[in-house]
Each structure stands twice: as structure tokens, then as C-alpha cells.
Amino acid sequence: MKTYRGVPASEGIGIGSIRVYGYIDILSTIPSDCKAKDKSLEEAKLSRALSKYKDYLASLKRVLPPTDWELLDAYELMADALVNEAVEEVRSRGVCSELAIKAVYEKYSKMFRESGSELIALRESDLKSIASSLVELVSGERAQGATLIPGSVLVADELYPIDALKLARQGINGLVTRRGGVTSHVAVIARNNDIPYLIVPSINLDEILELEGKQAIVDSIEGKLIVNPSNDLIEAYSARLKCYKRLKEKAKRYAFLRATTIDHYSVDVLCNVGNVEEARIASTSGCDGIGLFRVEFLYMGNKPPSSDTLLNVFHRLAELFKDKPVTIRAPDLGADKPVPYIKLEEQNPFLGLRGVRLLLEYRDEILKPFLEAYLSVASRVNNLRLMLPMVSRVREVYEVAEIIERIGERLGVKDPSQRVSLGIMVETPAASMMLDKLAETSYVEFVSIGTNDLTQYVLAVDRTNARLSKFYSEFDPSVLRTIKITVDQAKRYGVEVEVCGEMASKQYAVPILVGLGVDGLSVNPPVVGLIKYTISKLEAKELKNRLVTRLLNLSESEEVLSEVKKYMSEKEIETI
Ligand code: PEP
Ligand code: MG
């Protein structure tokens, strides 16, 4: 038995035997000196390939539901544009049609990758798929395909969205790729088709090839690919899968309701998203707003985003959620989110220039342009909130507030710091210990606990080090005590308190966080219904007086978890 850790891109559990899906990289087989013997013949080949490709898309449309047609239409447009430019290449450079397609693909692929948008960069695989298919059609070579037995777990280095569509239709139990992103088309297709999809970057190509035919469990809830599991484990997972399916159906009914405990304590269930497309999906998932918009994906290119890009994104977010809050985090750069245009040579990046510290250090390059765009949109709508990452000193809040004041004045915004709904993330023990002083600044309207970082700093465990994962747990009593201090201080000062780290998306954490008194949980969109269902089965007063007091006196995270599990089972709350 071997277990690989991965990132869940579509939640669920899949069990089956592995089929390895592979492509030959047909584009890399094209000689760089491939010349056109007869230009008009090459042009004719291109136009024939395009028309066959369109026939192929039309045939897919006949078998796929209309919800998938949008992608096929986009493919048709991209193929048209690609072939038009390839014809130009043949005419101007006299290259053969295969090389012409490859040249156009390479030009746009580079632009996509350098676009600075994770979403656009991921679309590079759509373009590669189209270019490869066109080259196949021009040259008559087959470069892709796999024999598939329904019920398989499909493992691939990478999967093109168009193949994901076909495979989803054939019915697969699970999908695992080495490359890909949680916001890719493949992830969207997997989610729409209820296929558990896990991205496992640590698996190498040789290992993938050796997986063919082996039994596997894709646990895309906890983020595990288990190869050659024992019979007992298969049995346990089969039972879990049954419960999971039943609970998922039930949770759907709660997603669009207010989450209120039995004793009428209301909790906002907001969502965490990383781009506008995810926000659009979230807006139809029942979220009570956005609790964390990770703006930093816009900063991942080779320069910061333009003011137009920022304005456009903020506008669209505000519009999507209208009267519900949308919390935009100021760019949290550095440490695990490095950017190429800020060179930080640090021995301890997690203890280095990151979050608001970095923003204040690079105020002219990053913070001011960001705030300018933010303020000009926020002053015209009423649902945007601004959140500062990695706060560790009170003066950071004053400094940012002063910059907001000056930019606001320049933009003609009346009372800028009153107009801005400003919040801070509590991710450092310092922010938790100093919350009274932070709240006294009168700028801080809300607090959001970033348990991913808070856990790493409270326990002194690097959150990215897989070897240390057994030491990293948000359920550790030390973390719970830190959260308690934070919530109690926030309440004392009338500051709203939410949790936006991964802990908020974990079902077993819900009784603890509700018992500690949080006002909101910001979770991953697919679990909104599950979290709301769980809240609705709890009694806040009892949690506070009975469960939480007991948990805070335990010594180990394992003890905390087992107590919570026992409590939930006593209350007959179904869990995944
Ligand atoms: C956190 O630290 O909990 C958090 C939400 O921020 P990120 O995971 O982006 O660092
Ligand atoms: Mg963080």
C-alpha cells in the first residue's frame, strides 16, 4: 500500500482500478526545419484539418449536454484563430503546416503563461489540446487515447479538458493528475460531473506508468491517493462513500438557507475564492458572501496587475454578490506566495518579508496602486470589505489607515477610513495577543482568523513541509486556546470575528468554532451545504458550556478530535 498526498480539486471518494491515460507530445516531434514543398497544398491541408476538427466538435455536441457546449464553442473559436494564423505562417515563412500550427501555439502559449493570471495560464492546456489535434489531423498520426473501463480511476500526467468531457461521459470513478489547477477547466468539469479529482504534484512520471491496473482509492476529501489498499480499507471506504453520497444529497437542501443553531445563533457561511470564475460558481453555491478573495493570483505574473485589471475584477466581484459582503484581501505576497519582481533572498521566508509587512515596504509599487483601485470601486458600491494579511503589529494598521486616508482624499472620497470596512487577519500569535490594542485603533471592523498560518506559527511547524504534517493540526489545544483568546477579545470590543483558514471547511471543527463564538466561517464553496447542515444540528450554549470547556483542557489534538467525534455521534449528526 502506498499513499500520495494531493490537493482536492473536486471533492469526493472514488474506488476502482487504475487506467493510465497518456499523450505523446506530438508537437515536440515536429522537426524545426519542416518546409512547405507547395504552399497552396499546405494551406489546403490546414483548412481540411480545421473542417474535420469542427466536425469532431459537432459530434461531441451531439452526445454532451448543453451545459458543456460553451467549452466546445470556445474551442471552435480558438481553432479558427489558430488555423488563420498558421496559414499566414505558411505564406510568409514557407514552413509546413505542422510547424506553422506549432509556431502559433508557442506564441500564444508564452503569452498565456506570462499573463499573470492563473486562470489564463491554465487555458494553455486547452490551446495545446487544439494544436495537437490539428497536427494529428494534418499528419494523420494518432497521439492520444486510452482504453477505458467504466468504473476506473484515471491517472494522467495532465488531462486536456476536451478529453475530460469525453471521459466524464464514459463514467469514471475518480481522476488524478500530476499537473493541473483547482481552477482549471478539468476541475470544473470534474465538479460538474461529480467526479472526485485529486492533483498530486509529488508523483513522478515513472511512478504513474507503474500504476496501470492497480487498485486505488481517491480520497479527495482528505487529499489522498491510496494505491493497493488493503481489503479492510476498501471496505471502510466503500461504507464511507455510501454515507458521503447520502449526506451530500441531504446537505444540498441546507446550502441556500441561513445557518442557525437550534438555539437561534446565526453564523454566516461565506466562501473562499481565488478568481472571478470561482466567485461566480460560489455565488450559485449558497455562500452568504465572500470571506476571503485571494487577490494574489493576479500578482503572479512578471509584473503587478494593471489598474484596469484590478478595477475590472473588483467591479465584477461587487456585482456578483450585490448586497452580500465581498472581502478582498490586500495582496499577501512573500513566503509561500513569492513573485518574480520582488527578489527576497531570505533564510526563513515564513518569518520574513510577507503580508502587510511586505506591502508597507513596497508601498509605492504594490500597496498604493492596489488601494487606489480598491477605493475607487469600494466608494461606489456598498458590499466590499478590505482585509490585511499577516498583521503582527498595531502600527501596521495605523500606517495602512493613513495611506487609505491620503489616497481617499486624492480620489475625492468623503471620510475614506470610515467608508472602508477594514479588517485584519489573525495569523500570528502577536495579532491574537494584541487584539485589544488592534481593536482600540477604531479602524478594525472585523477580524478573520487565518488558521493555516496561525497553526504554523503557534506550533512552530512549517505548513508546507510534508514530513511535518503529523505535527501540524488545527485541533491542537494550543491553537484552540489561541482562537479562544482572539474571539473573546474581538467580542469585548464589538468586532466581528470569522475564520477563513481551511479549518472552517472541516466538519469536525464546526462545533468547536461555533462553541467558541465565531460570527462567520469562510469555507470552500463545495462544502457550504455540509457546514450549514452541521451548524443547524448544534446548540451554541451547550457547545460553549459543555464541549469547548472540556476540549480546552485536553493535551493532544487526537484527544480533541476523538471528543468531537464522540459528541457529534451522540447528537446523531452525520459526518463524512
Ligand atoms: C490562512 O493563513 O489561514 C489563510 C487563509 O491564508 P493563506 O492560506 O492564503 O496563507
Ligand atoms: Mg495566511
PDB file of N, CA, C and O in Angstrom, residues 527-562:
ATOM      1  N   VAL A 527     -18.409  22.866   0.176  1.00  0.00           N
ATOM      2  CA  VAL A 527     -18.863  22.352   1.477  1.00  0.00           C
ATOM      3  C   VAL A 527     -19.873  23.273   2.168  1.00  0.00           C
ATOM      4  O   VAL A 527     -20.232  23.027   3.322  1.00  0.00           O
ATOM      5  N   VAL A 528     -20.344  24.304   1.468  1.00  0.00           N
ATOM      6  CA  VAL A 528     -21.289  25.244   2.093  1.00  0.00           C
ATOM      7  C   VAL A 528     -22.477  24.507   2.723  1.00  0.00           C
ATOM      8  O   VAL A 528     -22.822  24.718   3.891  1.00  0.00           O
ATOM      9  N   GLY A 529     -23.097  23.612   1.952  1.00  0.00           N
ATOM     10  CA  GLY A 529     -24.282  22.892   2.426  1.00  0.00           C
ATOM     11  C   GLY A 529     -23.947  22.052   3.648  1.00  0.00           C
ATOM     12  O   GLY A 529     -24.690  22.044   4.637  1.00  0.00           O
ATOM     13  N   LEU A 530     -22.823  21.361   3.596  1.00  0.00           N
ATOM     14  CA  LEU A 530     -22.415  20.481   4.700  1.00  0.00           C
ATOM     15  C   LEU A 530     -22.184  21.284   5.985  1.00  0.00           C
ATOM     16  O   LEU A 530     -22.621  20.880   7.073  1.00  0.00           O
ATOM     17  N   ILE A 531     -21.528  22.418   5.848  1.00  0.00           N
ATOM     18  CA  ILE A 531     -21.235  23.234   7.038  1.00  0.00           C
ATOM     19  C   ILE A 531     -22.546  23.813   7.598  1.00  0.00           C
ATOM     20  O   ILE A 531     -22.763  23.831   8.804  1.00  0.00           O
ATOM     21  N   LYS A 532     -23.433  24.245   6.695  1.00  0.00           N
ATOM     22  CA  LYS A 532     -24.709  24.795   7.173  1.00  0.00           C
ATOM     23  C   LYS A 532     -25.559  23.706   7.849  1.00  0.00           C
ATOM     24  O   LYS A 532     -26.196  23.936   8.868  1.00  0.00           O
ATOM     25  N   TYR A 533     -25.527  22.518   7.253  1.00  0.00           N
ATOM     26  CA  TYR A 533     -26.267  21.394   7.854  1.00  0.00           C
ATOM     27  C   TYR A 533     -25.753  21.154   9.281  1.00  0.00           C
ATOM     28  O   TYR A 533     -26.531  21.008  10.228  1.00  0.00           O
ATOM     29  N   THR A 534     -24.415  21.126   9.421  1.00  0.00           N
ATOM     30  CA  THR A 534     -23.815  20.826  10.728  1.00  0.00           C
ATOM     31  C   THR A 534     -24.211  21.893  11.753  1.00  0.00           C
ATOM     32  O   THR A 534     -24.612  21.556  12.882  1.00  0.00           O
ATOM     33  N   ILE A 535     -24.118  23.164  11.360  1.00  0.00           N
ATOM     34  CA  ILE A 535     -24.479  24.251  12.287  1.00  0.00           C
ATOM     35  C   ILE A 535     -25.924  24.073  12.768  1.00  0.00           C
ATOM     36  O   ILE A 535     -26.223  24.205  13.953  1.00  0.00           O
ATOM     37  N   SER A 536     -26.785  23.715  11.819  1.00  0.00           N
ATOM     38  CA  SER A 536     -28.205  23.653  12.159  1.00  0.00           C
ATOM     39  C   SER A 536     -28.524  22.544  13.163  1.00  0.00           C
ATOM     40  O   SER A 536     -29.601  22.515  13.748  1.00  0.00           O
ATOM     41  N   LYS A 537     -27.592  21.613  13.348  1.00  0.00           N
ATOM     42  CA  LYS A 537     -27.841  20.496  14.281  1.00  0.00           C
ATOM     43  C   LYS A 537     -27.227  20.751  15.661  1.00  0.00           C
ATOM     44  O   LYS A 537     -27.228  19.876  16.526  1.00  0.00           O
ATOM     45  N   LEU A 538     -26.611  21.911  15.844  1.00  0.00           N
ATOM     46  CA  LEU A 538     -25.884  22.177  17.093  1.00  0.00           C
ATOM     47  C   LEU A 538     -26.631  23.151  17.998  1.00  0.00           C
ATOM     48  O   LEU A 538     -27.486  23.912  17.520  1.00  0.00           O
ATOM     49  N   GLU A 539     -26.236  23.145  19.271  1.00  0.00           N
ATOM     50  CA  GLU A 539     -26.817  24.101  20.206  1.00  0.00           C
ATOM     51  C   GLU A 539     -25.661  24.913  20.782  1.00  0.00           C
ATOM     52  O   GLU A 539     -24.821  24.387  21.521  1.00  0.00           O
ATOM     53  N   ALA A 540     -25.617  26.192  20.440  1.00  0.00           N
ATOM     54  CA  ALA A 540     -24.444  27.020  20.768  1.00  0.00           C
ATOM     55  C   ALA A 540     -24.148  27.042  22.266  1.00  0.00           C
ATOM     56  O   ALA A 540     -22.997  26.899  22.683  1.00  0.00           O
ATOM     57  N   LYS A 541     -25.190  27.222  23.067  1.00  0.00           N
ATOM     58  CA  LYS A 541     -24.975  27.350  24.521  1.00  0.00           C
ATOM     59  C   LYS A 541     -24.349  26.078  25.082  1.00  0.00           C
ATOM     60  O   LYS A 541     -23.412  26.108  25.867  1.00  0.00           O
ATOM     61  N   GLU A 542     -24.873  24.951  24.633  1.00  0.00           N
ATOM     62  CA  GLU A 542     -24.351  23.683  25.144  1.00  0.00           C
ATOM     63  C   GLU A 542     -22.898  23.466  24.700  1.00  0.00           C
ATOM     64  O   GLU A 542     -22.067  22.980  25.456  1.00  0.00           O
ATOM     65  N   LEU A 543     -22.618  23.860  23.472  1.00  0.00           N
ATOM     66  CA  LEU A 543     -21.249  23.697  22.966  1.00  0.00           C
ATOM     67  C   LEU A 543     -20.282  24.479  23.840  1.00  0.00           C
ATOM     68  O   LEU A 543     -19.217  24.003  24.212  1.00  0.00           O
ATOM     69  N   LYS A 544     -20.682  25.710  24.125  1.00  0.00           N
ATOM     70  CA  LYS A 544     -19.818  26.598  24.902  1.00  0.00           C
ATOM     71  C   LYS A 544     -19.617  26.041  26.314  1.00  0.00           C
ATOM     72  O   LYS A 544     -18.494  25.926  26.796  1.00  0.00           O
ATOM     73  N   ASN A 545     -20.720  25.675  26.969  1.00  0.00           N
ATOM     74  CA  ASN A 545     -20.631  25.266  28.372  1.00  0.00           C
ATOM     75  C   ASN A 545     -20.106  23.856  28.564  1.00  0.00           C
ATOM     76  O   ASN A 545     -19.457  23.568  29.556  1.00  0.00           O
ATOM     77  N   ARG A 546     -20.393  23.000  27.597  1.00  0.00           N
ATOM     78  CA  ARG A 546     -20.031  21.600  27.816  1.00  0.00           C
ATOM     79  C   ARG A 546     -18.812  21.201  26.990  1.00  0.00           C
ATOM     80  O   ARG A 546     -17.754  20.918  27.528  1.00  0.00           O
ATOM     81  N   LEU A 547     -18.953  21.287  25.675  1.00  0.00           N
ATOM     82  CA  LEU A 547     -17.889  20.729  24.814  1.00  0.00           C
ATOM     83  C   LEU A 547     -16.584  21.530  24.868  1.00  0.00           C
ATOM     84  O   LEU A 547     -15.516  20.997  25.180  1.00  0.00           O
ATOM     85  N   VAL A 548     -16.690  22.823  24.578  1.00  0.00           N
ATOM     86  CA  VAL A 548     -15.469  23.607  24.400  1.00  0.00           C
ATOM     87  C   VAL A 548     -14.635  23.692  25.682  1.00  0.00           C
ATOM     88  O   VAL A 548     -13.407  23.549  25.647  1.00  0.00           O
ATOM     89  N   THR A 549     -15.295  23.865  26.813  1.00  0.00           N
ATOM     90  CA  THR A 549     -14.556  23.937  28.081  1.00  0.00           C
ATOM     91  C   THR A 549     -13.723  22.667  28.263  1.00  0.00           C
ATOM     92  O   THR A 549     -12.574  22.719  28.687  1.00  0.00           O
ATOM     93  N   ARG A 550     -14.340  21.548  27.915  1.00  0.00           N
ATOM     94  CA  ARG A 550     -13.624  20.273  28.072  1.00  0.00           C
ATOM     95  C   ARG A 550     -12.445  20.185  27.099  1.00  0.00           C
ATOM     96  O   ARG A 550     -11.341  19.800  27.470  1.00  0.00           O
ATOM     97  N   LEU A 551     -12.684  20.580  25.865  1.00  0.00           N
ATOM     98  CA  LEU A 551     -11.631  20.465  24.846  1.00  0.00           C
ATOM     99  C   LEU A 551     -10.412  21.311  25.202  1.00  0.00           C
ATOM    100  O   LEU A 551      -9.276  20.911  24.978  1.00  0.00           O
ATOM    101  N   LEU A 552     -10.676  22.493  25.741  1.00  0.00           N
ATOM    102  CA  LEU A 552      -9.569  23.405  26.055  1.00  0.00           C
ATOM    103  C   LEU A 552      -8.677  22.868  27.168  1.00  0.00           C
ATOM    104  O   LEU A 552      -7.570  23.342  27.370  1.00  0.00           O
ATOM    105  N   ASN A 553      -9.179  21.861  27.870  1.00  0.00           N
ATOM    106  CA  ASN A 553      -8.373  21.282  28.942  1.00  0.00           C
ATOM    107  C   ASN A 553      -7.672  19.986  28.547  1.00  0.00           C
ATOM    108  O   ASN A 553      -7.050  19.335  29.376  1.00  0.00           O
ATOM    109  N   LEU A 554      -7.780  19.626  27.280  1.00  0.00           N
ATOM    110  CA  LEU A 554      -7.088  18.401  26.819  1.00  0.00           C
ATOM    111  C   LEU A 554      -5.654  18.751  26.437  1.00  0.00           C
ATOM    112  O   LEU A 554      -5.288  19.925  26.343  1.00  0.00           O
ATOM    113  N   SER A 555      -4.862  17.699  26.185  1.00  0.00           N
ATOM    114  CA  SER A 555      -3.449  17.953  25.895  1.00  0.00           C
ATOM    115  C   SER A 555      -3.073  17.736  24.432  1.00  0.00           C
ATOM    116  O   SER A 555      -2.108  18.299  23.951  1.00  0.00           O
ATOM    117  N   GLU A 556      -3.800  16.869  23.741  1.00  0.00           N
ATOM    118  CA  GLU A 556      -3.370  16.492  22.388  1.00  0.00           C
ATOM    119  C   GLU A 556      -4.490  16.693  21.366  1.00  0.00           C
ATOM    120  O   GLU A 556      -5.666  16.544  21.697  1.00  0.00           O
ATOM    121  N   SER A 557      -4.086  16.932  20.114  1.00  0.00           N
ATOM    122  CA  SER A 557      -5.082  17.139  19.049  1.00  0.00           C
ATOM    123  C   SER A 557      -5.923  15.881  18.830  1.00  0.00           C
ATOM    124  O   SER A 557      -7.121  15.955  18.546  1.00  0.00           O
ATOM    125  N   GLU A 558      -5.286  14.698  18.970  1.00  0.00           N
ATOM    126  CA  GLU A 558      -6.022  13.440  18.767  1.00  0.00           C
ATOM    127  C   GLU A 558      -7.165  13.318  19.779  1.00  0.00           C
ATOM    128  O   GLU A 558      -8.253  12.861  19.449  1.00  0.00           O
ATOM    129  N   GLU A 559      -6.892  13.768  21.003  1.00  0.00           N
ATOM    130  CA  GLU A 559      -7.933  13.700  22.042  1.00  0.00           C
ATOM    131  C   GLU A 559      -9.080  14.647  21.694  1.00  0.00           C
ATOM    132  O   GLU A 559     -10.250  14.315  21.858  1.00  0.00           O
ATOM    133  N   VAL A 560      -8.713  15.834  21.178  1.00  0.00           N
ATOM    134  CA  VAL A 560      -9.738  16.815  20.801  1.00  0.00           C
ATOM    135  C   VAL A 560     -10.634  16.208  19.731  1.00  0.00           C
ATOM    136  O   VAL A 560     -11.870  16.202  19.847  1.00  0.00           O
ATOM    137  N   LEU A 561      -9.986  15.651  18.697  1.00  0.00           N
ATOM    138  CA  LEU A 561     -10.765  15.089  17.591  1.00  0.00           C
ATOM    139  C   LEU A 561     -11.672  13.961  18.059  1.00  0.00           C
ATOM    140  O   LEU A 561     -12.835  13.882  17.658  1.00  0.00           O
ATOM    141  N   SER A 562     -11.132  13.105  18.914  1.00  0.00           N
ATOM    142  CA  SER A 562     -11.976  11.975  19.294  1.00  0.00           C
ATOM    143  C   SER A 562     -13.150  12.436  20.168  1.00  0.00           C
ATOM    144  O   SER A 562     -14.253  11.908  20.057  1.00  0.00           O
TER     145      SER A 562
END
